[in-house]
Amino acid sequence: MTLARLDVEVFDPYTAPEADLVGYHRVMAAWWRTDKPDLPPLTYDDCVGRLKTPFPGFGEEVLWVARHQGEILGFATVDFLEQEGSHIALTEINVDPGVRRQGIGTTMLRALLPELRVRDRDVVEGWQLTVGGDGPKWAESRGFRTVHTVLMQTLEFSEADPTLWDVVVPPGYRTRRWIGAAPEELVASYAEARQAIHDAPLGELEYQEPDWTVARVREHETELRAAGTEQRVVVVVHESTGTVAGLTELGVHPNDLTWGYQRDTAVLTAYRGHGLGRCIKAEMIRWLLGQN
């Protein structure tokens, strides 16, 4: 069944009235409960906070809202990636689970396509689909195909064995850590170490990891600061050469300080096989918990 009339228009979260923000939270919280049942409920403050301060590094974000007789039924979000991803529209379409299978998602997809064409985007990718849920079924019916699958994991500190992060630094290495900007004396080697993430398997994704340079690192750090995101970094340094051999980074979003979002963890090929990844992840956890 398809709704007889559905109005789709661009949605500006910064000028939207409170009633529309409440409607946004209602739709997103219902989607969250349905597609992410293992996670804590999505609160209004966290939801609207994410909306107004999206994760940096994904380019300009544009939203569309779908209404039927004034009632908000769904949202579409498109991040217009830059540089390596300048041909990609990273797209997320969320429909209230109570009104799915009525053509709402398809109508929103059609409504945003003209903007994608204007911006020369010839690839649409979506990352927020849950295996076995409605999202993949709908996407396949629209001609999309699955090109990559990831497993999302959470670590509840209160339920974990703390001895798991009692890990020593291997001989010949030392760790460094910081919040925000990389130390000037390490930033060049840190940028080179970040290139190791290119070895991560991405299936047939069009998205490519950034080509990390010192300038790119500093640009990314500036974006994080502007968004109010606390970026914690732990690196492991090869003592005899001073090379940053590996790194792990974690972001704390300003709207929910109880969650840390694991980002890249990578070790340069020449230094793999020594437990460096586990070592720096363990130090990150101890740091978060104030244990060292």
Coordinates of C-alpha atoms in Angstrom, one line a residue:
M1 CA 0.0 0.0 0.0
T2 CA 1.2 3.5 -0.8
L3 CA 0.0 6.7 1.0
A4 CA -2.1 8.8 -1.3
R5 CA -0.2 12.0 -0.4
L6 CA 3.2 12.3 1.2
D7 CA 5.0 15.7 1.5
V8 CA 8.8 15.5 1.4
E9 CA 10.9 18.6 2.0
V10 CA 14.3 19.6 3.2
F11 CA 14.6 19.7 7.0
D12 CA 16.8 22.2 8.8
P13 CA 17.4 21.1 12.4
Y14 CA 18.7 24.5 13.4
T15 CA 15.5 26.4 12.6
A16 CA 13.0 23.6 13.1
P17 CA 10.3 24.2 15.7
E18 CA 10.3 22.2 18.9
A19 CA 7.4 20.1 17.7
D20 CA 9.4 18.9 14.7
L21 CA 12.4 18.0 16.9
V22 CA 10.0 16.0 19.1
G23 CA 8.7 14.3 15.9
Y24 CA 12.3 13.6 14.8
H25 CA 13.1 12.0 18.1
R26 CA 9.9 9.9 18.0
V27 CA 10.7 8.5 14.6
M28 CA 14.4 7.9 15.4
A29 CA 13.7 6.4 18.9
A30 CA 11.2 3.9 17.3
W31 CA 13.7 3.0 14.6
W32 CA 16.4 2.6 17.3
R33 CA 14.2 0.3 19.4
T34 CA 13.4 -1.9 16.4
D35 CA 16.8 -2.1 14.7
K36 CA 19.1 -1.7 17.7
P37 CA 17.3 -3.5 20.5
D38 CA 20.5 -4.4 22.4
L39 CA 21.4 -0.7 23.0
P40 CA 20.0 1.6 25.6
P41 CA 17.0 3.7 24.6
L42 CA 17.8 6.8 22.5
T43 CA 17.0 9.8 24.7
Y44 CA 15.7 13.1 23.3
D45 CA 18.8 15.1 24.3
D46 CA 21.2 12.5 22.8
C47 CA 19.1 12.3 19.6
V48 CA 18.7 16.0 19.0
G49 CA 22.3 16.6 20.0
R50 CA 23.5 14.1 17.4
L51 CA 21.2 15.8 14.9
K52 CA 22.7 19.2 15.5
T53 CA 26.3 18.1 16.0
P54 CA 26.8 15.2 13.6
F55 CA 30.1 13.3 13.6
P56 CA 32.7 15.3 11.8
G57 CA 34.6 14.0 8.7
F58 CA 31.6 13.2 6.5
G59 CA 31.1 16.4 4.7
E60 CA 28.0 18.5 4.5
E61 CA 24.8 16.9 5.9
V62 CA 21.4 17.5 4.4
L63 CA 18.1 16.1 5.8
W64 CA 14.6 15.6 4.3
V65 CA 11.4 15.0 6.3
A66 CA 8.3 13.1 5.1
R67 CA 4.9 14.1 6.4
H68 CA 1.4 12.9 5.9
Q69 CA -1.3 15.4 6.7
G70 CA 1.3 17.2 8.9
E71 CA 2.4 14.1 10.8
I72 CA 6.1 13.3 10.6
L73 CA 6.6 9.7 9.4
G74 CA 10.2 9.5 8.3
F75 CA 13.5 11.2 7.7
A76 CA 16.3 10.9 5.1
T77 CA 19.9 12.0 5.8
V78 CA 22.6 12.4 3.2
D79 CA 26.2 13.1 4.0
F80 CA 28.0 14.5 1.0
L81 CA 31.5 13.0 1.4
E82 CA 34.5 15.0 0.2
Q83 CA 37.9 14.3 -1.3
E84 CA 38.2 10.6 -1.9
G85 CA 34.4 10.2 -1.5
S86 CA 33.3 13.2 -3.6
H87 CA 31.2 10.9 -5.8
I88 CA 29.4 9.2 -2.9
A89 CA 26.1 10.2 -1.2
L90 CA 26.2 8.5 2.2
T91 CA 22.4 8.0 2.8
E92 CA 20.3 6.9 5.7
I93 CA 16.5 6.6 5.3
N94 CA 14.5 6.1 8.5
V95 CA 10.7 5.4 8.6
D96 CA 8.6 5.0 11.7
P97 CA 8.3 1.2 12.1
G98 CA 4.5 1.6 12.6
V99 CA 4.0 2.9 9.1
R100 CA 6.4 1.0 7.0
R101 CA 5.6 -0.8 3.7
Q102 CA 3.5 2.2 2.5
G103 CA 6.0 3.6 0.0
I104 CA 7.4 6.3 2.4
G105 CA 11.1 5.3 2.1
T106 CA 10.8 5.0 -1.7
T107 CA 9.1 8.4 -1.9
M108 CA 11.9 10.0 0.1
L109 CA 14.6 8.3 -2.0
R110 CA 13.0 9.8 -5.1
A111 CA 12.8 13.2 -3.6
L112 CA 16.5 13.4 -2.7
L113 CA 17.8 12.1 -6.0
P114 CA 17.7 15.5 -7.9
E115 CA 20.0 17.0 -5.2
L116 CA 22.4 14.0 -5.7
R117 CA 22.5 14.6 -9.4
V118 CA 23.2 18.3 -9.0
R119 CA 26.1 17.5 -6.8
D120 CA 27.5 14.9 -9.2
R121 CA 27.0 12.0 -6.9
D122 CA 26.7 8.7 -8.8
V123 CA 27.0 6.3 -5.9
V124 CA 24.5 5.9 -3.0
E125 CA 25.8 4.0 0.1
G126 CA 24.0 3.3 3.3
W127 CA 25.7 1.9 6.4
Q128 CA 23.0 1.8 9.1
L129 CA 21.1 -1.3 8.0
T130 CA 20.6 -4.2 10.4
V131 CA 20.9 -7.7 9.1
G132 CA 17.5 -9.4 9.1
G133 CA 15.7 -6.1 9.5
D134 CA 13.4 -4.2 7.2
G135 CA 16.2 -2.0 5.9
P136 CA 18.1 -4.6 3.8
K137 CA 14.9 -6.0 2.4
W138 CA 13.7 -2.6 1.3
A139 CA 17.1 -1.7 -0.1
E140 CA 17.3 -4.9 -2.2
S141 CA 13.8 -4.2 -3.5
R142 CA 15.0 -0.8 -4.8
G143 CA 18.0 -2.4 -6.6
F144 CA 20.7 -1.9 -3.9
R145 CA 23.1 -4.7 -3.1
T146 CA 25.0 -5.7 0.0
V147 CA 28.8 -5.0 -0.5
H148 CA 30.1 -5.1 3.0
T149 CA 29.0 -6.4 6.4
V150 CA 30.4 -5.4 9.8
L151 CA 29.8 -6.6 13.3
M152 CA 29.2 -3.9 15.9
Q153 CA 30.3 -4.6 19.4
T154 CA 29.9 -2.8 22.7
L155 CA 32.0 -3.2 25.9
E156 CA 30.2 -2.7 29.2
F157 CA 32.9 -2.0 31.7
S158 CA 30.8 -3.0 34.6
E159 CA 30.2 -6.4 33.1
A160 CA 33.7 -7.1 31.9
D161 CA 36.7 -8.8 33.5
P162 CA 39.2 -6.0 34.3
T163 CA 42.1 -8.3 34.0
L164 CA 41.5 -8.3 30.2
W165 CA 43.1 -4.8 30.0
D166 CA 46.0 -5.6 32.3
V167 CA 48.4 -5.8 29.4
V168 CA 52.1 -4.7 29.5
V169 CA 53.8 -2.8 26.7
P170 CA 56.1 -5.2 24.7
P171 CA 59.9 -4.7 25.2
G172 CA 61.4 -2.1 22.9
Y173 CA 58.2 0.0 22.7
R174 CA 56.6 2.8 24.7
T175 CA 53.1 4.4 24.6
R176 CA 52.1 8.0 24.3
R177 CA 48.6 9.4 24.6
W178 CA 46.8 12.7 24.1
I179 CA 43.5 14.4 23.8
G180 CA 42.9 16.6 20.7
A181 CA 46.0 17.6 18.7
A182 CA 48.9 15.2 18.1
P183 CA 52.3 16.4 19.6
E184 CA 54.3 18.3 17.0
E185 CA 57.2 15.9 17.3
L186 CA 55.0 12.9 16.5
V187 CA 52.5 14.1 14.1
A188 CA 54.4 13.2 10.9
S189 CA 55.0 9.6 12.1
Y190 CA 51.4 9.5 13.4
A191 CA 50.1 10.5 10.0
E192 CA 52.1 7.7 8.4
A193 CA 50.8 5.2 10.9
R194 CA 47.3 6.2 10.2
Q195 CA 47.8 5.0 6.6
A196 CA 47.9 1.4 8.0
I197 CA 44.1 1.5 8.2
H198 CA 44.1 1.1 4.4
D199 CA 44.8 -2.6 5.0
A200 CA 41.3 -3.0 6.6
P201 CA 39.0 -5.1 4.4
L202 CA 36.1 -2.9 3.0
G203 CA 34.6 -5.4 0.7
E204 CA 33.2 -3.6 -2.4
L205 CA 32.5 -0.3 -0.6
E206 CA 33.0 2.7 -2.7
Y207 CA 34.1 4.6 0.4
Q208 CA 37.9 4.8 0.8
E209 CA 39.8 5.6 3.9
P210 CA 41.5 9.1 3.9
D211 CA 45.0 9.6 2.5
W212 CA 46.5 10.7 5.8
T213 CA 49.1 13.5 5.7
V214 CA 50.1 16.0 8.4
A215 CA 47.8 18.6 6.9
R216 CA 44.9 16.1 6.8
V217 CA 45.5 15.1 10.4
R218 CA 45.4 18.8 11.6
E219 CA 42.3 19.4 9.5
H220 CA 40.5 16.5 11.1
E221 CA 41.6 17.6 14.6
T222 CA 40.1 21.0 13.9
E223 CA 36.8 19.5 12.8
L224 CA 36.6 17.5 15.9
R225 CA 37.2 20.5 18.2
A226 CA 34.6 22.5 16.3
A227 CA 32.1 19.7 16.9
G228 CA 32.9 19.5 20.6
T229 CA 34.0 15.9 20.2
E230 CA 36.8 14.8 22.6
Q231 CA 39.3 12.7 20.6
R232 CA 41.5 10.5 22.7
V233 CA 44.5 8.8 21.0
V234 CA 47.0 6.2 22.3
V235 CA 50.0 5.4 20.1
V236 CA 52.8 2.9 20.5
V237 CA 56.3 4.1 19.6
H238 CA 59.2 1.9 18.5
E239 CA 61.9 3.2 20.9
S240 CA 65.0 2.6 18.7
T241 CA 63.6 4.5 15.7
G242 CA 61.0 6.8 17.2
T243 CA 58.5 5.5 14.8
V244 CA 54.8 5.5 15.7
A245 CA 54.1 1.9 15.1
G246 CA 50.4 1.8 15.9
L247 CA 47.5 3.8 17.2
T248 CA 44.0 3.6 18.5
E249 CA 41.5 6.5 18.8
L250 CA 38.3 6.9 20.6
G251 CA 35.7 9.8 20.4
V252 CA 33.4 11.0 23.1
H253 CA 30.5 12.9 21.7
P254 CA 29.4 16.0 23.7
N255 CA 25.8 14.8 23.9
D256 CA 26.5 11.6 25.8
L257 CA 29.7 11.5 27.8
T258 CA 28.9 7.9 29.1
W259 CA 29.7 6.4 25.6
G260 CA 33.0 6.2 23.9
Y261 CA 33.0 5.5 20.1
Q262 CA 35.9 3.4 18.9
R263 CA 37.4 4.7 15.8
D264 CA 40.5 3.5 13.9
T265 CA 43.0 1.0 15.4
A266 CA 45.9 0.2 13.1
V267 CA 49.5 -1.1 13.3
L268 CA 52.0 -0.7 10.6
T269 CA 52.8 -3.9 8.7
A270 CA 56.4 -4.1 9.8
Y271 CA 55.4 -4.0 13.5
R272 CA 52.5 -6.5 13.5
G273 CA 52.6 -9.8 15.4
H274 CA 53.8 -8.3 18.7
G275 CA 50.5 -7.6 20.4
L276 CA 50.7 -3.9 19.9
G277 CA 47.1 -3.5 19.0
R278 CA 45.9 -5.2 22.2
C279 CA 48.5 -3.2 24.2
I280 CA 47.2 0.2 23.1
K281 CA 43.6 -0.7 23.3
A282 CA 44.2 -1.9 26.9
E283 CA 45.9 1.4 27.8
M284 CA 43.0 3.3 26.3
I285 CA 40.5 1.5 28.5
R286 CA 42.7 2.0 31.6
W287 CA 42.9 5.7 30.7
L288 CA 39.1 6.0 30.3
L289 CA 38.6 4.4 33.7
G290 CA 41.3 6.5 35.4
Q291 CA 43.4 3.5 36.3
N292 CA 46.7 5.1 35.1

